[in-house]
Coordinates of C-alpha atoms and ligand atoms in Angstrom, one line a residue:
X1138 CA 20.8 -67.6 13.8
X1139 CA 18.7 -70.6 13.1
X1140 CA 15.3 -69.0 12.9
X1141 CA 16.3 -65.8 11.3
X1142 CA 13.7 -64.7 8.7
X1143 CA 13.5 -62.1 6.1
X1144 CA 10.7 -59.9 7.1
X1145 CA 9.1 -57.5 4.8
X1146 CA 6.9 -54.6 5.5
X1147 CA 3.7 -54.6 3.7
X1148 CA 2.1 -51.4 2.5
X1149 CA -1.6 -51.2 2.4
X1150 CA -4.1 -48.6 1.5
X1151 CA -6.8 -47.4 3.8
X1152 CA -10.1 -49.3 4.1
X1153 CA -13.1 -48.3 2.0
X1154 CA -16.6 -48.5 3.2
X1155 CA -19.3 -50.6 1.7
X1156 CA -22.0 -48.6 0.1
X1157 CA -25.4 -50.1 -0.4
X1158 CA -27.0 -52.6 1.8
X1159 CA -30.2 -54.6 1.7
X1160 CA -30.7 -56.4 4.9
X1161 CA -32.3 -59.6 3.8
X1162 CA -33.7 -61.2 0.7
X1163 CA -37.5 -61.2 0.5
X1164 CA -39.3 -61.8 -2.8
X1165 CA -37.4 -60.2 -5.6
X1166 CA -35.3 -62.5 -7.8
X1167 CA -32.2 -60.4 -7.6
X1168 CA -31.1 -57.6 -5.4
X1169 CA -27.8 -55.9 -4.6
X1170 CA -26.8 -56.4 -1.0
X1171 CA -23.7 -54.2 -0.9
X1172 CA -21.0 -52.8 -3.1
X1173 CA -17.7 -51.0 -3.0
X1174 CA -16.1 -49.0 -5.8
X1175 CA -12.6 -47.6 -5.5
X1176 CA -11.9 -45.5 -8.5
X1177 CA -9.3 -47.0 -10.8
X1178 CA -8.8 -49.9 -8.4
X1179 CA -11.7 -52.2 -7.7
X1180 CA -15.5 -52.7 -8.0
X1181 CA -16.8 -55.4 -5.8
X1182 CA -20.1 -56.4 -4.3
X1183 CA -22.5 -59.0 -3.1
X1184 CA -25.9 -59.8 -4.6
X1185 CA -29.0 -61.7 -3.3
X1186 CA -30.1 -64.1 -6.0
X1187 CA -33.2 -66.4 -5.8
X1188 CA -32.1 -69.9 -6.6
X1189 CA -34.4 -70.6 -9.6
X1190 CA -32.1 -73.0 -11.4
X1191 CA -28.6 -74.2 -10.9
X1192 CA -27.6 -72.6 -14.2
X1193 CA -27.7 -68.8 -14.0
X1194 CA -25.9 -65.8 -15.3
X1195 CA -25.8 -62.7 -13.2
X1196 CA -24.0 -59.6 -14.6
X1197 CA -23.4 -56.1 -13.2
X1198 CA -23.6 -53.6 -16.1
X1199 CA -22.2 -50.2 -15.7
X1200 CA -21.7 -46.9 -17.5
X1201 CA -18.7 -44.6 -17.3
X1202 CA -18.8 -41.0 -16.1
X1203 CA -19.7 -39.8 -19.6
X1204 CA -22.8 -42.0 -19.4
X1205 CA -21.5 -44.5 -22.0
X1206 CA -22.8 -48.1 -21.4
X1207 CA -20.7 -49.4 -24.3
X1208 CA -23.9 -51.1 -25.6
X1209 CA -24.2 -52.8 -22.2
X1210 CA -20.9 -54.5 -22.8
X1211 CA -19.4 -52.9 -19.7
X1212 CA -20.0 -55.8 -17.5
X1213 CA -18.7 -57.8 -14.5
X1214 CA -20.0 -61.3 -14.0
X1215 CA -20.9 -62.4 -10.5
X1216 CA -20.2 -65.9 -9.2
X1217 CA -21.7 -68.1 -6.5
X1218 CA -20.4 -67.3 -3.1
X1219 CA -22.6 -69.0 -0.5
X1220 CA -26.1 -70.2 0.1
X1221 CA -28.2 -68.4 2.7
X1222 CA -29.5 -70.9 5.2
X1223 CA -33.2 -71.4 5.6
X1224 CA -34.0 -69.5 2.4
X1225 CA -34.2 -70.1 -1.3
X1226 CA -31.6 -67.4 -1.8
X1227 CA -27.9 -67.4 -2.3
X1228 CA -25.2 -64.8 -2.4
X1229 CA -23.3 -64.1 -5.6
X1230 CA -20.3 -61.8 -5.5
X1231 CA -18.4 -59.9 -8.1
X1232 CA -15.0 -58.4 -8.2
X1233 CA -13.8 -56.5 -11.3
X1234 CA -10.3 -55.6 -12.5
X1235 CA -9.6 -51.9 -12.3
X1236 CA -12.3 -49.6 -13.8
X1237 CA -11.3 -46.0 -14.3
X1238 CA -14.7 -44.5 -13.8
X1239 CA -18.3 -45.7 -13.1
X1240 CA -21.4 -43.5 -13.0
X1241 CA -24.3 -45.9 -12.8
X1242 CA -24.9 -49.6 -12.8
X1243 CA -27.7 -52.2 -12.7
X1244 CA -27.9 -55.9 -12.3
X1245 CA -29.2 -58.4 -14.8
X1246 CA -30.1 -62.0 -13.9
X1247 CA -30.7 -64.5 -16.7
X1248 CA -32.2 -67.8 -15.6
X1249 CA -34.5 -70.5 -17.2
X1250 CA -35.1 -68.3 -20.3
X1251 CA -36.1 -65.3 -18.3
X1252 CA -34.3 -62.1 -17.4
X1253 CA -34.7 -60.2 -14.1
X1254 CA -33.3 -56.8 -13.2
X1255 CA -32.3 -54.9 -10.1
X1256 CA -31.8 -51.3 -11.0
X1257 CA -33.1 -49.6 -7.8
X1258 CA -35.5 -47.3 -9.6
X1259 CA -33.4 -45.8 -12.3
X1260 CA -30.0 -47.5 -11.8
X1261 CA -27.7 -47.3 -8.9
X1262 CA -25.6 -44.1 -8.9
X1263 CA -22.0 -44.5 -7.8
X1264 CA -20.6 -41.5 -5.9
X1265 CA -16.9 -40.9 -5.7
X1266 CA -15.3 -40.7 -3.3
X1267 CA -17.4 -43.2 -1.5
X1268 CA -19.5 -41.9 1.5
X1269 CA -19.8 -44.1 4.6
X1270 CA -22.4 -46.8 4.9
X1271 CA -25.8 -46.3 3.4
X1272 CA -28.7 -48.6 4.0
X1273 CA -31.6 -49.6 1.8
X1274 CA -34.8 -51.5 2.3
X1275 CA -35.1 -55.2 1.7
X1276 CA -35.8 -56.3 -1.8
X1277 CA -39.5 -56.1 -2.8
X1278 CA -41.6 -58.2 -5.1
X1279 CA -40.6 -56.8 -8.4
X1280 CA -37.0 -55.8 -8.8
X1281 CA -37.8 -52.5 -10.4
X1282 CA -40.2 -51.4 -7.6
X1283 CA -39.3 -49.5 -4.5
X1284 CA -35.9 -47.8 -4.7
X1285 CA -33.6 -48.2 -1.8
X1286 CA -34.2 -45.5 0.8
X1287 CA -30.9 -43.9 1.6
X1288 CA -29.8 -42.6 5.0
X1289 CA -26.2 -41.9 5.6
X1290 CA -24.6 -43.2 8.8
X1291 CA -21.0 -42.8 9.8
X1292 CA -19.4 -45.7 11.5
X1293 CA -18.5 -44.5 15.0
X1294 CA -15.0 -43.1 15.3
X1295 CA -14.4 -44.2 18.8
X1296 CA -11.3 -42.9 20.6
X1297 CA -9.2 -40.6 18.4
X1298 CA -5.9 -41.6 20.2
X1299 CA -6.6 -45.2 19.5
X1300 CA -7.7 -44.7 16.0
X1301 CA -4.4 -43.0 15.3
X1302 CA -2.4 -45.6 17.2
X1303 CA -4.0 -48.6 15.6
X1304 CA -3.0 -47.5 12.0
X1305 CA 0.6 -47.8 12.9
X1306 CA 0.2 -50.9 15.1
X1307 CA -1.7 -52.7 12.3
X1308 CA 1.3 -52.4 10.1
X1309 CA 3.7 -53.5 12.8
X1310 CA 1.4 -56.5 13.6
X1311 CA 1.2 -57.5 9.9
X1312 CA 5.0 -57.5 9.6
X1313 CA 5.3 -59.5 12.9
X1314 CA 2.8 -62.0 11.8
X1315 CA 4.5 -62.5 8.4
X1316 CA 7.9 -62.9 10.2
X1317 CA 6.6 -66.1 11.9
X1318 CA 5.5 -67.7 8.6
X1319 CA 7.9 -69.8 6.6
X1320 CA 11.0 -69.3 8.8
X1321 CA 14.0 -70.8 7.0
X1322 CA 14.6 -74.5 7.5
X1323 CA 11.0 -75.1 8.2
X1324 CA 8.6 -77.0 6.0
X1325 CA 6.7 -74.7 3.5
X1326 CA 3.6 -73.2 5.0
X1327 CA 4.8 -73.6 8.6
X1328 CA 3.4 -70.9 10.8
X1329 CA 5.1 -70.7 14.1
X1330 CA 3.0 -69.9 17.1
X1331 CA 6.0 -67.8 18.1
X1332 CA 9.7 -67.9 17.2
X1333 CA 10.4 -68.5 21.0
X1334 CA 12.3 -71.7 21.3
X1335 CA 12.6 -71.8 25.1
X1336 CA 10.8 -70.6 28.2
X1337 CA 8.3 -71.3 26.6
X1338 CA 9.1 -73.4 23.6
X1339 CA 6.4 -72.3 21.0
X1340 CA 8.2 -73.1 17.8
X1341 CA 5.4 -75.3 16.6
X1342 CA 2.3 -75.0 14.5
X1343 CA -1.0 -75.4 16.3
X1344 CA -3.8 -76.3 13.8
X1345 CA -6.2 -73.8 15.3
X1346 CA -3.7 -70.9 15.4
X1347 CA -2.6 -71.7 11.8
X1348 CA -6.2 -71.6 10.7
X1349 CA -7.0 -68.3 12.4
X1350 CA -3.9 -66.6 11.1
X1351 CA -4.5 -67.8 7.6
X1352 CA -8.1 -66.6 7.9
X1353 CA -6.7 -63.1 8.7
X1354 CA -4.5 -63.3 5.7
X1355 CA -7.4 -64.5 3.5
X1356 CA -9.4 -61.5 4.7
X1357 CA -6.4 -59.2 3.9
X1358 CA -6.3 -60.7 0.4
X1359 CA -9.9 -59.9 0.0
X1360 CA -9.7 -56.4 1.3
X1361 CA -6.6 -54.3 2.2
X1362 CA -4.2 -56.4 0.2
X1363 CA -6.5 -57.3 -2.7
X1364 CA -4.7 -59.3 -5.3
X1365 CA -1.4 -59.2 -3.4
X1366 CA 0.8 -61.9 -4.9
X1367 CA 2.8 -62.5 -1.7
X1368 CA -0.4 -63.1 0.4
X1369 CA -1.8 -65.6 -2.1
X1370 CA 1.6 -67.4 -2.1
X1371 CA 1.5 -67.6 1.7
X1372 CA -2.0 -68.9 1.6
X1373 CA -1.0 -71.6 -0.9
X1374 CA 1.9 -72.5 1.4
X1375 CA -0.6 -72.8 4.2
X1376 CA -2.8 -75.1 2.1
X1377 CA 0.3 -77.3 1.3
X1378 CA 1.3 -77.6 4.9
X1379 CA -2.3 -78.5 6.0
X1380 CA -2.8 -81.0 3.2
X1381 CA 0.5 -82.7 4.2
X1382 CA -0.4 -82.7 7.8
X1383 CA -3.5 -84.6 7.0
X1384 CA -1.4 -87.5 5.7
X1385 CA 1.3 -87.3 8.3
X1386 CA 1.3 -90.1 10.8
X1387 CA 0.1 -89.1 14.2
X1388 CA 0.1 -90.8 17.6
X1389 CA -3.7 -91.1 17.5
X1390 CA -3.6 -92.2 13.8
X1391 CA -6.3 -89.7 13.3
X1392 CA -6.9 -86.1 12.0
X1393 CA -7.4 -84.8 15.5
X1394 CA -3.9 -83.9 16.5
X1395 CA -3.6 -80.2 17.3
X1396 CA 0.2 -79.6 17.1
X1397 CA 2.9 -80.1 14.4
X1398 CA 6.6 -79.5 14.2
X1399 CA 8.5 -77.1 12.0
X1400 CA 9.4 -79.9 9.6
X1401 CA 5.7 -80.8 9.2
X1402 CA 5.8 -84.0 11.3
X1403 CA 3.4 -84.5 14.1
X1404 CA 4.3 -83.4 17.6
X1405 CA 4.6 -86.5 19.8
X1406 CA 4.9 -85.0 23.2
X1407 CA 2.1 -85.1 25.8
X1408 CA -1.2 -83.6 25.1
X1409 CA -3.0 -82.8 23.2
X1410 CA -10.1 -72.0 2.3
X1411 CA -10.1 -68.8 -0.4
X1412 CA -7.9 -69.0 -3.5
X1413 CA -10.6 -68.9 -6.1
X1414 CA -10.2 -65.2 -6.5
X1415 CA -6.6 -65.7 -7.6
X1416 CA -8.2 -67.0 -10.8
X1417 CA -6.3 -70.3 -10.5
X1418 CA -9.1 -72.7 -11.1
X1419 CA -7.0 -75.8 -11.6
X1420 CA -5.5 -75.2 -8.2
X1421 CA -8.9 -75.0 -6.7
X1422 CA -10.4 -78.0 -8.4
X1423 CA -7.2 -80.1 -8.2
X1424 CA -5.2 -79.4 -5.1
X1425 CA -8.0 -78.1 -2.9
X1426 CA -10.8 -80.3 -4.0
X1427 CA -12.2 -82.1 -1.0
X1428 CA -11.1 -85.6 -0.7
X1429 CA -10.5 -87.3 2.6
X1430 CA -10.5 -84.2 4.7
X1431 CA -10.8 -82.6 8.0
X1432 CA -14.5 -82.0 7.3
X1433 CA -15.2 -85.7 6.7
X1434 CA -13.4 -86.3 10.0
X1435 CA -15.6 -83.7 11.7
X1436 CA -18.8 -85.3 10.3
X1437 CA -17.9 -88.6 11.8
X1438 CA -16.3 -87.5 15.1
X1439 CA -17.8 -84.2 16.3
X1440 CA -20.0 -85.8 19.0
X1441 CA -17.1 -87.7 20.5
X1442 CA -15.9 -84.6 22.3
X1443 CA -12.3 -83.3 22.2
X1444 CA -10.1 -80.9 24.1
X1445 CA -11.1 -77.3 24.1
X1446 CA -9.2 -74.7 22.2
X1447 CA -6.6 -74.5 25.0
X1448 CA -6.2 -78.2 25.1
X1449 CA -7.2 -78.4 28.7
X1450 CA -10.8 -79.4 29.2
X1451 CA -12.1 -82.5 27.4
X1452 CA -15.7 -82.4 26.3
X1453 CA -18.0 -80.9 23.6
X1454 CA -17.4 -77.2 23.4
X1455 CA -19.3 -74.2 22.1
X1456 CA -16.3 -72.7 20.4
X1457 CA -15.4 -76.0 18.6
X1458 CA -18.9 -76.6 17.5
X1459 CA -19.2 -73.0 16.2
X1460 CA -16.1 -73.3 14.0
X1461 CA -17.1 -76.8 12.9
X1462 CA -20.4 -75.5 11.8
X1463 CA -18.9 -72.6 9.9
X1464 CA -16.3 -75.0 8.3
X1465 CA -19.1 -77.4 7.3
X1466 CA -21.2 -74.7 5.7
X1467 CA -18.3 -73.3 3.8
X1468 CA -17.2 -76.8 2.9
X1469 CA -20.7 -77.6 1.6
X1470 CA -20.5 -74.5 -0.7
X1471 CA -17.1 -75.5 -1.9
X1472 CA -18.2 -79.1 -2.6
X1473 CA -21.3 -77.8 -4.5
X1474 CA -19.1 -75.7 -6.7
X1475 CA -16.9 -78.7 -7.4
X1476 CA -19.9 -80.9 -8.2
X1477 CA -19.6 -83.1 -5.1
X1478 CA -23.3 -83.0 -4.1
X1479 CA -22.9 -86.0 -1.8
X1480 CA -20.4 -84.2 0.4
X1481 CA -22.3 -81.0 0.1
X1482 CA -25.5 -82.6 1.6
X1483 CA -23.6 -84.5 4.3
X1484 CA -21.8 -81.3 5.4
X1485 CA -25.1 -79.4 5.4
X1486 CA -26.9 -82.0 7.4
X1487 CA -24.2 -82.2 10.0
X1488 CA -24.1 -78.4 10.2
X1489 CA -27.8 -78.4 11.0
X1490 CA -27.3 -81.0 13.7
X1491 CA -24.6 -78.8 15.3
X1492 CA -26.9 -75.8 15.2
X1493 CA -29.3 -77.5 17.5
X1494 CA -26.6 -78.7 19.8
X1495 CA -25.0 -75.2 20.0
X1496 CA -28.3 -73.8 21.2
X1497 CA -28.1 -76.0 24.3
X1498 CA -25.1 -74.1 25.6
X1499 CA -27.2 -71.2 26.7
X1500 CA -27.7 -71.3 30.4
X1501 CA -31.0 -69.7 31.4
X1502 CA -30.0 -69.8 35.0
X1503 CA -26.9 -67.6 34.6
X1504 CA -28.1 -65.9 31.5
X1505 CA -24.8 -66.4 29.9
X1506 CA -22.8 -68.9 27.9
X1507 CA -20.7 -71.0 30.2
X1508 CA -17.3 -70.1 28.8
X1509 CA -16.0 -66.7 27.9
X1510 CA -13.7 -68.1 25.4
X1511 CA -16.7 -68.0 23.1
X1512 CA -15.8 -64.4 22.3
X1513 CA -13.1 -65.3 19.9
X1514 CA -15.2 -68.2 18.7
X1515 CA -17.8 -65.7 17.9
X1516 CA -15.5 -63.6 15.8
X1517 CA -14.0 -66.5 13.9
X1518 CA -16.8 -69.0 14.1
X1519 CA -19.9 -67.1 13.1
X1520 CA -21.2 -66.6 9.6
X1521 CA -23.1 -63.7 8.2
X1522 CA -26.3 -65.6 8.9
X1523 CA -27.2 -64.2 12.3
X1524 CA -26.5 -67.4 14.2
X1525 CA -24.7 -66.3 17.3
X1526 CA -23.1 -63.5 15.4
X1527 CA -21.7 -60.6 17.6
X1528 CA -25.1 -58.8 17.7
X1529 CA -26.8 -61.9 19.1
X1530 CA -28.6 -61.0 22.3
X1531 CA -27.1 -64.0 24.1
X1532 CA -23.6 -63.1 22.9
X1533 CA -23.9 -59.6 24.1
X1534 CA -25.3 -60.7 27.4
X1535 CA -22.4 -63.0 27.9
X1536 CA -19.9 -60.3 26.8
X1537 CA -21.1 -57.9 29.5
X1538 CA -21.0 -60.5 32.3
X1539 CA -17.7 -62.2 31.6
X1540 CA -15.8 -59.2 30.6
X1541 CA -12.5 -60.9 31.4
X1542 CA -9.6 -60.4 29.2
X1543 CA -7.9 -63.6 30.2
X1544 CA -8.9 -66.9 28.7
X1545 CA -11.3 -68.0 31.4
X1546 CA -11.7 -67.5 35.1
X1547 CA -10.1 -70.7 36.4
X1548 CA -7.0 -70.2 34.3
X1549 CA -3.7 -71.0 36.0
X1550 CA -1.3 -71.2 33.1
X1551 CA 1.2 -68.3 33.2
X1552 CA 2.6 -68.9 29.7
X1553 CA 5.3 -71.3 30.7
X1554 CA 4.1 -73.4 33.6
X1555 CA 1.2 -73.4 36.0
X1556 CA 1.0 -70.4 38.3
X1557 CA -1.5 -67.7 37.9
X1558 CA -3.3 -67.0 34.7
X1559 CA -2.8 -63.6 33.1
X1560 CA -4.7 -61.4 30.6
X1561 CA -4.0 -62.3 27.0
X1562 CA -3.5 -59.8 24.1
X1563 CA -5.6 -61.9 21.8
X1564 CA -8.6 -62.1 24.1
X1565 CA -8.4 -58.3 24.7
X1566 CA -8.3 -57.7 21.0
X1567 CA -11.2 -60.1 20.5
X1568 CA -13.4 -58.1 22.8
X1569 CA -12.8 -54.9 20.8
X1570 CA -13.5 -56.8 17.6
X1571 CA -16.7 -58.3 19.0
X1572 CA -18.1 -54.8 19.9
X1573 CA -17.2 -53.3 16.6
X1574 CA -18.7 -56.2 14.7
X1575 CA -21.9 -55.8 16.7
X1576 CA -22.1 -52.1 15.7
X1577 CA -21.5 -53.1 12.0
X1578 CA -24.3 -55.7 12.2
X1579 CA -26.8 -53.2 13.8
X1580 CA -25.9 -50.7 11.1
X1581 CA -26.4 -53.2 8.3
X1582 CA -29.7 -54.3 9.8
X1583 CA -30.9 -50.7 10.0
X1584 CA -31.7 -50.9 13.7
X1585 CA -31.4 -52.8 16.9
X1586 CA -34.0 -53.6 19.6
X1587 CA -33.1 -54.1 23.2
X1588 CA -34.4 -57.4 24.6
X1589 CA -34.6 -58.6 28.2
X1590 CA -31.5 -60.7 27.5
X1591 CA -29.4 -57.9 25.9
X1592 CA -30.6 -55.1 28.3
X1593 CA -27.6 -55.4 30.7
X1594 CA -25.3 -54.9 27.8
X1595 CA -27.1 -51.8 26.4
X1596 CA -27.5 -50.3 29.9
X1597 CA -23.8 -50.2 30.2
X1598 CA -23.6 -47.9 27.2
X1599 CA -26.9 -46.0 27.5
X1600 CA -28.4 -45.5 31.0
X1601 CA -31.8 -44.8 29.4
X1602 CA -31.9 -48.2 27.6
X1603 CA -35.0 -50.3 28.5
X1604 CA -36.4 -53.5 27.2
X1605 CA -38.0 -52.7 23.8
X1606 CA -35.9 -49.6 23.1
X1607 CA -35.3 -49.4 19.4
X1608 CA -32.2 -47.7 18.1
X1609 CA -32.7 -46.8 14.4
X1610 CA -29.8 -46.1 12.1
X1611 CA -29.5 -42.4 11.3
X1612 CA -30.9 -41.2 14.6
X1613 CA -29.0 -39.3 17.3
X1614 CA -29.8 -42.1 19.8
X1615 CA -28.2 -44.7 17.5
X1616 CA -25.1 -42.6 16.9
X1617 CA -24.6 -41.9 20.6
X1618 CA -25.1 -45.5 21.7
X1619 CA -22.8 -46.9 19.0
X1620 CA -20.1 -44.2 19.8
X1621 CA -20.3 -45.3 23.4
X1622 CA -19.9 -48.9 22.4
X1623 CA -17.0 -47.9 20.2
X1624 CA -15.3 -46.1 23.1
X1625 CA -15.9 -49.2 25.2
X1626 CA -14.2 -51.3 22.5
X1627 CA -11.3 -48.8 22.4
X1628 CA -10.8 -49.2 26.1
X1629 CA -9.8 -52.8 25.4
X1630 CA -7.5 -51.5 22.7
X1631 CA -6.1 -48.9 25.1
X1632 CA -5.1 -51.8 27.3
X1633 CA -3.4 -53.5 24.4
X1634 CA -1.6 -50.2 23.5
X1635 CA -0.5 -49.6 27.1
X1636 CA 0.9 -53.1 27.5
X1637 CA 2.4 -53.7 24.1
X1638 CA 6.1 -52.9 23.9
X1639 CA 6.9 -49.4 22.6
X1640 CA 8.0 -50.9 19.3
X1641 CA 4.6 -52.6 19.0
X1642 CA 5.8 -56.1 19.9
X1643 CA 3.2 -58.2 21.7
X1644 CA 3.9 -61.5 23.4
X1645 CA 1.3 -63.9 24.6
X1646 CA 0.2 -62.4 27.9
X1647 CA 0.7 -59.3 30.0
X1648 CA 1.2 -59.7 33.8
X1649 CA -1.9 -59.2 35.8
X1650 CA -0.2 -57.1 38.4
X1651 CA 2.4 -55.0 36.5
X1652 CA 1.0 -55.2 32.9
X1653 CA 4.5 -56.3 31.8
X1654 CA 4.5 -58.1 28.4
X1655 CA 5.4 -61.7 29.2
X1656 CA 6.1 -65.1 27.8
X1657 CA 6.2 -66.3 24.2
X1658 CA 7.5 -63.3 22.2
X1659 CA 5.6 -61.9 19.3
X1660 CA 2.8 -64.5 19.4
X1661 CA 1.5 -64.8 15.9
X1662 CA -2.0 -65.0 17.1
X1663 CA -1.7 -61.8 19.3
X1664 CA -0.8 -59.9 16.1
X1665 CA -3.4 -61.6 13.9
X1666 CA -6.1 -60.7 16.5
X1667 CA -5.0 -57.1 16.5
X1668 CA -5.3 -57.0 12.7
X1669 CA -8.8 -58.3 12.8
X1670 CA -9.8 -55.9 15.5
X1671 CA -8.3 -53.0 13.5
X1672 CA -10.4 -54.1 10.5
X1673 CA -13.6 -54.3 12.6
X1674 CA -12.9 -50.9 14.0
X1675 CA -12.6 -49.5 10.5
X1676 CA -16.1 -50.8 9.9
X1677 CA -15.0 -53.2 7.3
X1678 CA -17.4 -55.9 6.2
X1679 CA -16.5 -59.4 7.5
X1680 CA -17.3 -62.9 6.5
Ligands
LIG2131 C1 -34.9 -49.7 -14.6 O1 -36.2 -49.5 -13.9 C2 -37.1 -48.6 -14.6 C3 -38.3 -48.4 -13.8 O2 -39.0 -49.5 -13.4 C4 -37.4 -49.3 -16.0 O3 -38.3 -48.5 -16.7 C5 -36.2 -49.5 -16.7 O4 -36.4 -50.2 -17.9 C6 -35.2 -50.3 -15.9 N1 -33.9 -50.4 -16.6 C7 -33.4 -51.6 -16.9 C8 -32.0 -51.5 -17.6 O5 -33.9 -52.6 -16.6
LIG2132 C1 -13.4 -63.3 0.4 O1 -14.3 -62.8 -0.6 C2 -15.1 -63.8 -1.1 C3 -15.9 -63.2 -2.2 O2 -16.6 -62.0 -1.8 C4 -16.0 -64.4 0.0 O3 -16.8 -65.4 -0.6 C5 -15.1 -65.0 1.0 O4 -15.9 -65.5 2.1 C6 -14.2 -64.0 1.6 N1 -13.3 -64.7 2.5 C7 -12.8 -64.1 3.6 C8 -12.0 -65.0 4.4 O5 -13.0 -63.0 3.8
LIG2133 C1 -8.8 -42.5 24.7 O1 -7.6 -43.3 24.8 C2 -6.6 -42.8 25.5 C3 -5.3 -43.7 25.4 O2 -5.5 -44.9 25.8 C4 -7.0 -42.6 27.0 O3 -6.0 -42.0 27.7 C5 -8.3 -41.8 27.0 O4 -8.8 -41.7 28.3 C6 -9.4 -42.3 26.1 N1 -10.5 -41.4 26.0 C7 -11.8 -41.8 26.2 C8 -12.8 -40.8 26.1 O5 -12.1 -43.0 26.5
LIG2134 C1 10.8 -54.9 20.1 O1 11.6 -54.8 21.3 C2 11.8 -56.0 21.9 C3 12.5 -55.7 23.3 O2 13.5 -54.9 23.1 C4 12.7 -56.9 21.0 O3 13.0 -58.1 21.6 C5 12.0 -57.1 19.7 O4 12.8 -57.8 18.8 C6 11.6 -55.8 19.1 N1 10.8 -56.0 17.9 C7 11.1 -55.6 16.7 C8 10.1 -55.9 15.6 O5 12.1 -54.9 16.5

């Protein structure tokens, strides 16, 4: 059979929760935001650092369980990760090789001839096995002042049946997703939307699907499959395919073509980044270094409008602008690290322009964003900077109004031709993910306050909610409300569970009447969306 592939089952360990959290930078020069320690496996974390000078050295220094600091030579260096918009702070992250035991640690920041510390009050104490999320106060004026106040909060467990089911389904989905990557006889890095070659013919790579799937893999590489050689190879194949498609001739002679063939050539019918942690610096500065790229193309063409994510409506779209903004901000960080300050500032400026434009999509009259498709935009297009992230009042208000699990209300595409639109697995999964991500954000922030905009959302999960109600982490009210939201999220996942085939296969859609799984078989994106939902349900951090 032409498209037969060797599929391998990946084994992964259970997710670990992040331990310490400061919600925002304030005035101290250095402050831990979060960390995770898995005994004998990994020690990773994220640090707020005031940008005093470009040249800086930030180290995490630790002792083993016997209290031995090895003369402070037990250290992990942190590296630039991203700047934090509208502040003079940036995030640095660290990731160690396996460390058999850690008792305590503190952070040392050397810059411009001075040294700053963050040691809580008397060093951070690592507890093993890790408890669930703990929150701490924001950094204060001197790093050695005010220890983080700790309150333990469990991430809501949701529906037990679904929690059990999703563990198995996540593994099935990961295998199904991998099956659709690099089928034999295709160009390296080709990710088929589905292996279905007729009724419908989906044996193509759509740039958006390719990007979303690779994003899920990149997250896997960062978390559940840390350091996995197969995953990093697949990501490199994806980069190869994308770089080649940028120079492939297309009908529009532009970078805006959304669909490519298995051999890497451009589809001519009608219509319409990550590897640094592998330690392969030459690859990053050589192959990936931004040259003529999609981002340059975005800078010059974003306002021209284009087709929406489903290639149906032409215009300027919320979803597209959100992902463009994210790409530009991440691209600016990447350019900075590669010494390309011109591109870094061009990308940053365009991102700021987009931010203003995106705000105009809110419709005061309806109190919602105009297109529900923004749900998946929000999962994939938001950064950890609070700009229309899942906890945003306006996003929540839209979620509660348009709780559709199809693509959008006017949809008439039945997966092969026009007829009647059906619910989609990926949209249903995206709703669950959105709810869980909102819970994660409230937890990290320490609290959530109900506003007039978000009230209809909260009312759905807590009848007593009123404008001004504050749910504080660690209180019974917070736990009850978040558990109800988690159960709501799991209702979406129940739908997926009910309509997936018994062996876990998910096609593109399920029939609106019978719930029968229909059209393109094992849609790569359906499975990728399930994996991200499972990760969000486990309370994993996201980027
Ligand atoms: C940690 O903080 C305490 C209290 O301010 C201070 O006395 C101590 O020197 C700090 N330790 C390090 C390694 O900076
Ligand atoms: C992976 O981890 C790095 C370092 O923490 C972070 O900068 C990056 O955004 C993460 N990428 C994804 C896709 O999760
Ligand atoms: C939990 O999920 C199962 C399976 O979908 C469902 O039958 C059950 O009603 C759900 N329970 C709650 C409390 O939502
Ligand atoms: C699941 O079952 C369907 C229908 O029988 C089949 O077409 C598909 O190949 C199966 N998937 C796997 C991964 O075995």
